Amino acid sequence: MEEESCSISKAVAVTACTAMALFYVAVLYAPTLILRLPPPTSLQVYMTRRFLCAFISTAVSVLVCVLILPIRKMDFSLLLAAYGIRADHIWQAVVFPLSLTSLMYLGSMALKSLLLVDSWGEHMNHGEGSLLDSAIFFWTRFLDWVLLTVSNVLAWRNYVVAPLTEELVFRACMIPVLLSGGFKPTTVIFLCPILFSLAHLNHFMEYYDKQNNNLTKTVMVVGLQLCYTVVFGSYASFLFVRTGHLLAPLVAHVFCNFMGLPVLFSRRRGVVSLAFVVGMVGFLWLLFPMTSPHLFNEKTNNCRCWHGHCSWN
């Protein structure tokens, strides 16, 4: 891949990334504060407006990066590679990060499995049919849950719109800008999450209203959320830098939104805590091997991701 030496100053890179983070949040309030549209009549209308705003801010951020990235030729494939949008090594970019991320939720999955077994046992003890009938019953419940999720506008926010737009802005756009500004990959991994957390400060007033204007509870809730976003942001940035693939942090983002916070322990279920510990040990042990650049590129020294950052060790 052709590339030029760093021609963006660190000040310009940080300013551009900060502006993208603030713009991502500010545009969400544009319909009410700028366009003066009437209040939404339903949750679906409210979320639809936010979806459109998120896509608009994302498109602007992508355009800004096109203008400021030091790419010698405005080649479409080169720009896509800069954003980590690639057609090669797709299954590796999905399977390896997803498997790695699932290890953090081994305790959660153990608890869900135990609850499912208990529910199945109660169903059988009440004489509500044979093993086949029970399997059909749980399969029907699963299909009902899928249909309910697909028709839920909040599910579209959590599993589609938010992960896609946030990963495009805070990983695909910001990381190439910061790297081309001369920042080291290790610095970028910890700098991007700070900007990522800024995009979640808009929840402060929402939680403040929900907590009946209780400032202490609001600070605790939002503070916990910000800590989680910083940790996840670091991990997502790590995945993007190591793999050079946007799909890697994207699938991890969707999975984490689906699972929520990892379960650390459960009363009277010591196996849950044991599963969590085993999962975390496995996660730390496999973190670098499962994100090794050679798994996602034909040749590490000639990788297809922007600025050669997937060759970083």
Coordinates of C-alpha atoms in Angstrom, one line a residue:
M1 CA 0.0 0.0 0.0
E2 CA 1.3 3.4 -0.9
E3 CA 1.5 5.9 2.0
E4 CA 3.2 9.1 2.8
S5 CA 5.0 10.1 5.9
C6 CA 3.0 11.6 8.7
S7 CA 1.8 15.0 7.5
I8 CA -0.8 15.7 10.2
S9 CA 0.4 17.4 13.4
K10 CA -0.6 15.8 16.7
A11 CA -2.6 18.9 17.6
V12 CA -4.6 18.7 14.3
A13 CA -5.2 15.0 14.9
V14 CA -6.4 15.4 18.4
T15 CA -8.5 18.4 17.5
A16 CA -10.2 16.5 14.6
C17 CA -10.9 13.5 16.8
T18 CA -12.3 15.6 19.6
A19 CA -14.5 17.5 17.1
M20 CA -15.8 14.2 15.7
A21 CA -16.7 12.9 19.2
L22 CA -18.5 16.1 20.2
F23 CA -20.2 16.3 16.8
Y24 CA -21.4 12.7 17.1
V25 CA -23.2 13.7 20.4
A26 CA -24.3 17.2 19.4
V27 CA -26.1 16.1 16.2
L28 CA -28.3 13.8 18.3
Y29 CA -30.0 16.8 19.7
A30 CA -30.2 18.7 16.4
P31 CA -33.9 17.9 15.7
T32 CA -35.0 19.5 19.0
L33 CA -32.5 22.3 19.6
I34 CA -31.6 23.4 16.0
L35 CA -34.4 22.3 13.7
R36 CA -37.0 23.0 16.4
L37 CA -39.1 19.9 15.4
P38 CA -42.0 19.1 17.6
P39 CA -41.5 16.5 20.4
P40 CA -41.6 12.9 19.0
T41 CA -45.0 11.3 19.4
S42 CA -43.6 7.9 20.2
L43 CA -40.4 6.0 21.1
Q44 CA -40.1 4.7 17.6
V45 CA -40.2 8.3 16.1
Y46 CA -37.7 9.5 18.7
M47 CA -35.3 6.6 18.0
T48 CA -35.7 7.0 14.2
R49 CA -34.7 10.6 14.5
R50 CA -31.6 9.6 16.5
F51 CA -30.7 6.9 13.9
L52 CA -30.8 9.5 11.1
C53 CA -28.7 11.9 13.2
A54 CA -26.1 9.2 14.0
F55 CA -25.7 8.2 10.4
I56 CA -25.4 11.9 9.3
S57 CA -22.6 12.5 11.9
T58 CA -20.9 9.3 10.9
A59 CA -21.0 10.3 7.2
V60 CA -19.5 13.7 8.1
S61 CA -16.7 12.1 10.1
V62 CA -15.8 9.8 7.2
L63 CA -15.7 12.7 4.8
V64 CA -13.5 14.7 7.2
C65 CA -11.0 11.8 7.3
V66 CA -11.0 11.6 3.5
L67 CA -10.0 15.3 3.4
I68 CA -7.3 15.2 6.1
L69 CA -5.7 11.7 5.9
P70 CA -2.3 11.9 4.1
I71 CA -3.2 9.5 1.3
R72 CA -1.3 10.2 -1.9
K73 CA -4.0 9.0 -4.3
M74 CA -7.7 9.2 -3.7
D75 CA -8.1 5.5 -4.5
F76 CA -11.4 4.1 -3.3
S77 CA -9.9 0.7 -2.2
L78 CA -7.2 2.6 -0.4
L79 CA -9.7 4.6 1.5
L80 CA -11.7 1.6 2.4
A81 CA -8.5 -0.1 3.7
A82 CA -7.8 3.0 5.8
Y83 CA -11.2 2.5 7.5
G84 CA -10.5 -1.2 8.0
I85 CA -13.3 -2.2 5.5
R86 CA -11.8 -5.1 3.7
A87 CA -13.1 -8.2 1.8
D88 CA -10.2 -10.5 2.8
H89 CA -9.9 -12.5 6.0
I90 CA -13.5 -11.9 6.9
W91 CA -14.1 -15.1 8.8
Q92 CA -11.0 -14.6 10.8
A93 CA -12.1 -11.0 11.7
V94 CA -15.4 -12.4 13.0
V95 CA -14.5 -15.8 14.6
F96 CA -11.3 -14.9 16.5
P97 CA -12.5 -11.7 18.1
L98 CA -15.9 -13.2 18.9
S99 CA -14.3 -16.2 20.5
L100 CA -11.9 -14.1 22.4
T101 CA -14.6 -11.8 23.7
S102 CA -16.9 -14.6 24.7
L103 CA -14.2 -15.8 27.2
M104 CA -14.9 -12.6 29.3
Y105 CA -18.5 -13.7 29.5
L106 CA -17.9 -17.3 30.5
G107 CA -19.5 -16.7 33.9
S108 CA -22.5 -15.1 32.3
M109 CA -22.9 -18.0 29.9
A110 CA -22.5 -20.5 32.7
L111 CA -25.3 -18.7 34.7
K112 CA -27.6 -18.6 31.7
S113 CA -27.0 -22.3 31.0
L114 CA -27.8 -23.2 34.7
L115 CA -31.0 -21.2 34.6
L116 CA -32.0 -22.8 31.3
V117 CA -31.4 -26.3 32.8
D118 CA -33.4 -25.4 35.9
S119 CA -36.3 -24.1 33.7
W120 CA -36.1 -27.3 31.7
G121 CA -36.1 -29.4 34.8
E122 CA -39.2 -27.6 36.2
H123 CA -40.9 -28.0 32.9
M124 CA -40.3 -31.8 32.9
N125 CA -41.2 -32.2 36.6
H126 CA -44.6 -30.7 36.1
G127 CA -45.2 -33.5 33.5
E128 CA -45.7 -31.0 30.7
G129 CA -44.8 -33.4 27.9
S130 CA -41.9 -35.5 26.7
L131 CA -38.4 -34.5 25.9
L132 CA -39.4 -33.7 22.3
D133 CA -42.3 -31.5 23.6
S134 CA -39.9 -29.6 25.9
A135 CA -37.5 -29.1 23.0
I136 CA -40.3 -27.7 20.8
F137 CA -41.5 -25.5 23.7
F138 CA -38.1 -23.9 24.2
W139 CA -37.5 -23.6 20.5
T140 CA -40.9 -21.8 20.1
R141 CA -39.9 -19.4 23.0
F142 CA -36.6 -18.7 21.3
L143 CA -38.3 -17.8 18.0
D144 CA -40.7 -15.6 19.8
W145 CA -37.8 -13.8 21.4
V146 CA -36.1 -13.4 18.1
L147 CA -39.2 -11.9 16.5
L148 CA -39.7 -9.6 19.5
T149 CA -36.1 -8.4 19.3
V150 CA -36.3 -7.7 15.5
S151 CA -39.4 -5.6 16.0
N152 CA -37.9 -3.7 19.0
V153 CA -36.4 -0.3 18.1
L154 CA -34.1 -0.4 21.1
A155 CA -32.7 -3.6 19.9
W156 CA -31.9 -2.0 16.5
R157 CA -30.1 0.8 18.4
N158 CA -28.1 -1.6 20.6
Y159 CA -27.2 -4.2 18.0
V160 CA -27.1 -2.3 14.7
V161 CA -27.0 1.5 14.7
A162 CA -24.9 2.2 17.8
P163 CA -22.2 -0.4 17.1
L164 CA -21.9 0.4 13.4
T165 CA -21.8 4.2 13.8
E166 CA -19.6 4.2 16.9
E167 CA -17.1 1.8 15.4
L168 CA -16.9 3.8 12.2
V169 CA -16.4 7.1 14.0
F170 CA -14.3 6.1 17.0
R171 CA -12.2 3.3 15.5
A172 CA -12.3 3.5 11.7
C173 CA -12.0 7.3 11.5
M174 CA -10.1 8.3 14.6
I175 CA -7.4 5.6 14.8
P176 CA -6.0 6.3 11.2
V177 CA -6.0 10.1 12.0
L178 CA -4.2 9.6 15.3
L179 CA -1.7 7.2 13.8
S180 CA -1.0 9.5 10.8
G181 CA -0.6 12.3 13.4
G182 CA 2.5 10.5 14.7
F183 CA 0.9 8.8 17.8
K184 CA 2.2 5.4 18.7
P185 CA -0.3 2.5 18.5
T186 CA -0.1 2.0 22.3
T187 CA -1.0 5.6 22.9
V188 CA -3.9 5.5 20.4
I189 CA -5.3 2.4 22.2
F190 CA -5.7 4.4 25.4
L191 CA -6.5 7.8 23.8
C192 CA -9.4 6.8 21.7
P193 CA -11.4 5.4 24.6
I194 CA -11.3 8.8 26.3
L195 CA -12.9 10.3 23.3
F196 CA -15.3 7.4 23.1
S197 CA -16.4 8.0 26.7
L198 CA -17.3 11.6 25.7
A199 CA -19.9 10.3 23.4
H200 CA -21.7 8.8 26.4
L201 CA -21.8 11.9 28.6
N202 CA -25.1 12.8 27.0
H203 CA -26.7 10.1 29.2
F204 CA -26.0 12.2 32.3
M205 CA -29.2 14.3 32.0
E206 CA -31.3 11.2 31.0
Y207 CA -30.2 9.3 34.1
Y208 CA -30.6 12.5 36.2
D209 CA -34.3 12.6 35.3
K210 CA -34.7 8.9 35.9
Q211 CA -33.1 9.1 39.3
N212 CA -35.5 11.9 40.4
N213 CA -32.8 14.5 40.2
N214 CA -30.6 12.5 42.6
L215 CA -27.1 13.7 41.7
T216 CA -25.2 11.1 43.7
K217 CA -27.0 8.1 42.1
T218 CA -26.6 9.7 38.7
V219 CA -22.9 10.3 39.1
M220 CA -22.5 6.6 40.3
V221 CA -24.4 5.2 37.4
V222 CA -22.8 7.4 34.7
G223 CA -19.4 6.9 36.3
L224 CA -19.8 3.2 36.1
Q225 CA -20.9 3.4 32.5
L226 CA -17.9 5.7 31.6
C227 CA -15.5 3.3 33.2
Y228 CA -17.0 0.4 31.2
T229 CA -16.8 2.4 27.9
V230 CA -13.2 3.3 28.6
V231 CA -12.3 -0.4 29.1
F232 CA -14.3 -1.6 26.2
G233 CA -13.0 1.3 24.0
S234 CA -9.4 0.3 24.8
Y235 CA -10.2 -3.3 23.8
A236 CA -12.0 -2.3 20.6
S237 CA -9.1 0.0 19.6
F238 CA -6.7 -2.9 20.4
L239 CA -8.6 -5.2 18.1
F240 CA -8.7 -2.6 15.3
V241 CA -5.0 -1.8 15.6
R242 CA -3.9 -5.5 15.8
T243 CA -6.2 -6.8 13.0
G244 CA -6.6 -3.8 10.7
H245 CA -10.2 -5.0 10.2
L246 CA -13.3 -3.0 11.2
L247 CA -15.3 -6.2 11.6
A248 CA -13.2 -7.3 14.6
P249 CA -14.3 -4.5 17.0
L250 CA -17.7 -4.4 15.4
V251 CA -18.6 -8.0 16.3
A252 CA -17.1 -7.6 19.8
H253 CA -19.3 -4.4 20.2
V254 CA -22.5 -6.2 19.2
F255 CA -21.7 -9.2 21.4
C256 CA -20.9 -7.0 24.5
N257 CA -24.1 -5.0 24.0
F258 CA -26.1 -8.2 23.8
M259 CA -24.5 -9.7 26.9
G260 CA -24.3 -6.6 29.1
L261 CA -21.9 -6.4 32.0
P262 CA -20.1 -9.7 32.7
V263 CA -21.5 -11.8 35.7
L264 CA -18.7 -12.1 38.3
F265 CA -20.5 -14.3 40.8
S266 CA -23.9 -15.8 41.7
R267 CA -25.3 -16.8 45.1
R268 CA -25.2 -20.6 45.7
R269 CA -23.6 -21.1 42.3
G270 CA -19.9 -21.2 42.8
V271 CA -19.4 -22.6 39.3
V272 CA -20.3 -19.2 37.9
S273 CA -17.4 -17.5 39.7
L274 CA -15.1 -20.4 38.7
A275 CA -16.2 -20.0 35.0
F276 CA -15.6 -16.2 35.2
V277 CA -12.1 -16.7 36.5
V278 CA -11.3 -19.4 34.0
G279 CA -12.7 -17.2 31.2
M280 CA -10.6 -14.2 32.2
V281 CA -7.4 -16.3 32.5
G282 CA -8.1 -17.7 29.0
F283 CA -8.8 -14.2 27.7
L284 CA -5.6 -12.8 28.9
W285 CA -3.6 -15.8 27.8
L286 CA -5.1 -15.7 24.3
L287 CA -5.3 -12.0 23.9
F288 CA -2.2 -11.5 21.8
P289 CA -2.1 -14.9 20.0
M290 CA -5.7 -14.6 18.8
T291 CA -5.1 -11.1 17.5
S292 CA -1.8 -11.8 15.9
P293 CA -1.5 -9.7 12.7
H294 CA -0.5 -12.6 10.5
L295 CA -3.9 -14.2 11.1
F296 CA -5.6 -11.2 9.4
N297 CA -3.1 -10.4 6.7
E298 CA -1.3 -12.3 3.9
K299 CA 2.0 -10.8 4.9
T300 CA 2.6 -8.9 8.2
N301 CA 5.2 -6.6 6.6
N302 CA 2.9 -5.7 3.8
C303 CA -0.4 -5.6 5.5
R304 CA -3.4 -3.9 4.0
C305 CA -4.5 -1.8 7.0
W306 CA -3.7 1.9 7.2
H307 CA -0.3 3.1 8.1
G308 CA 1.0 -0.5 8.6
H309 CA -0.3 -0.5 12.2
C310 CA -1.4 -4.2 12.0
S311 CA 2.3 -5.1 12.0
W312 CA 2.6 -3.7 15.5
N313 CA 3.6 -6.1 18.3

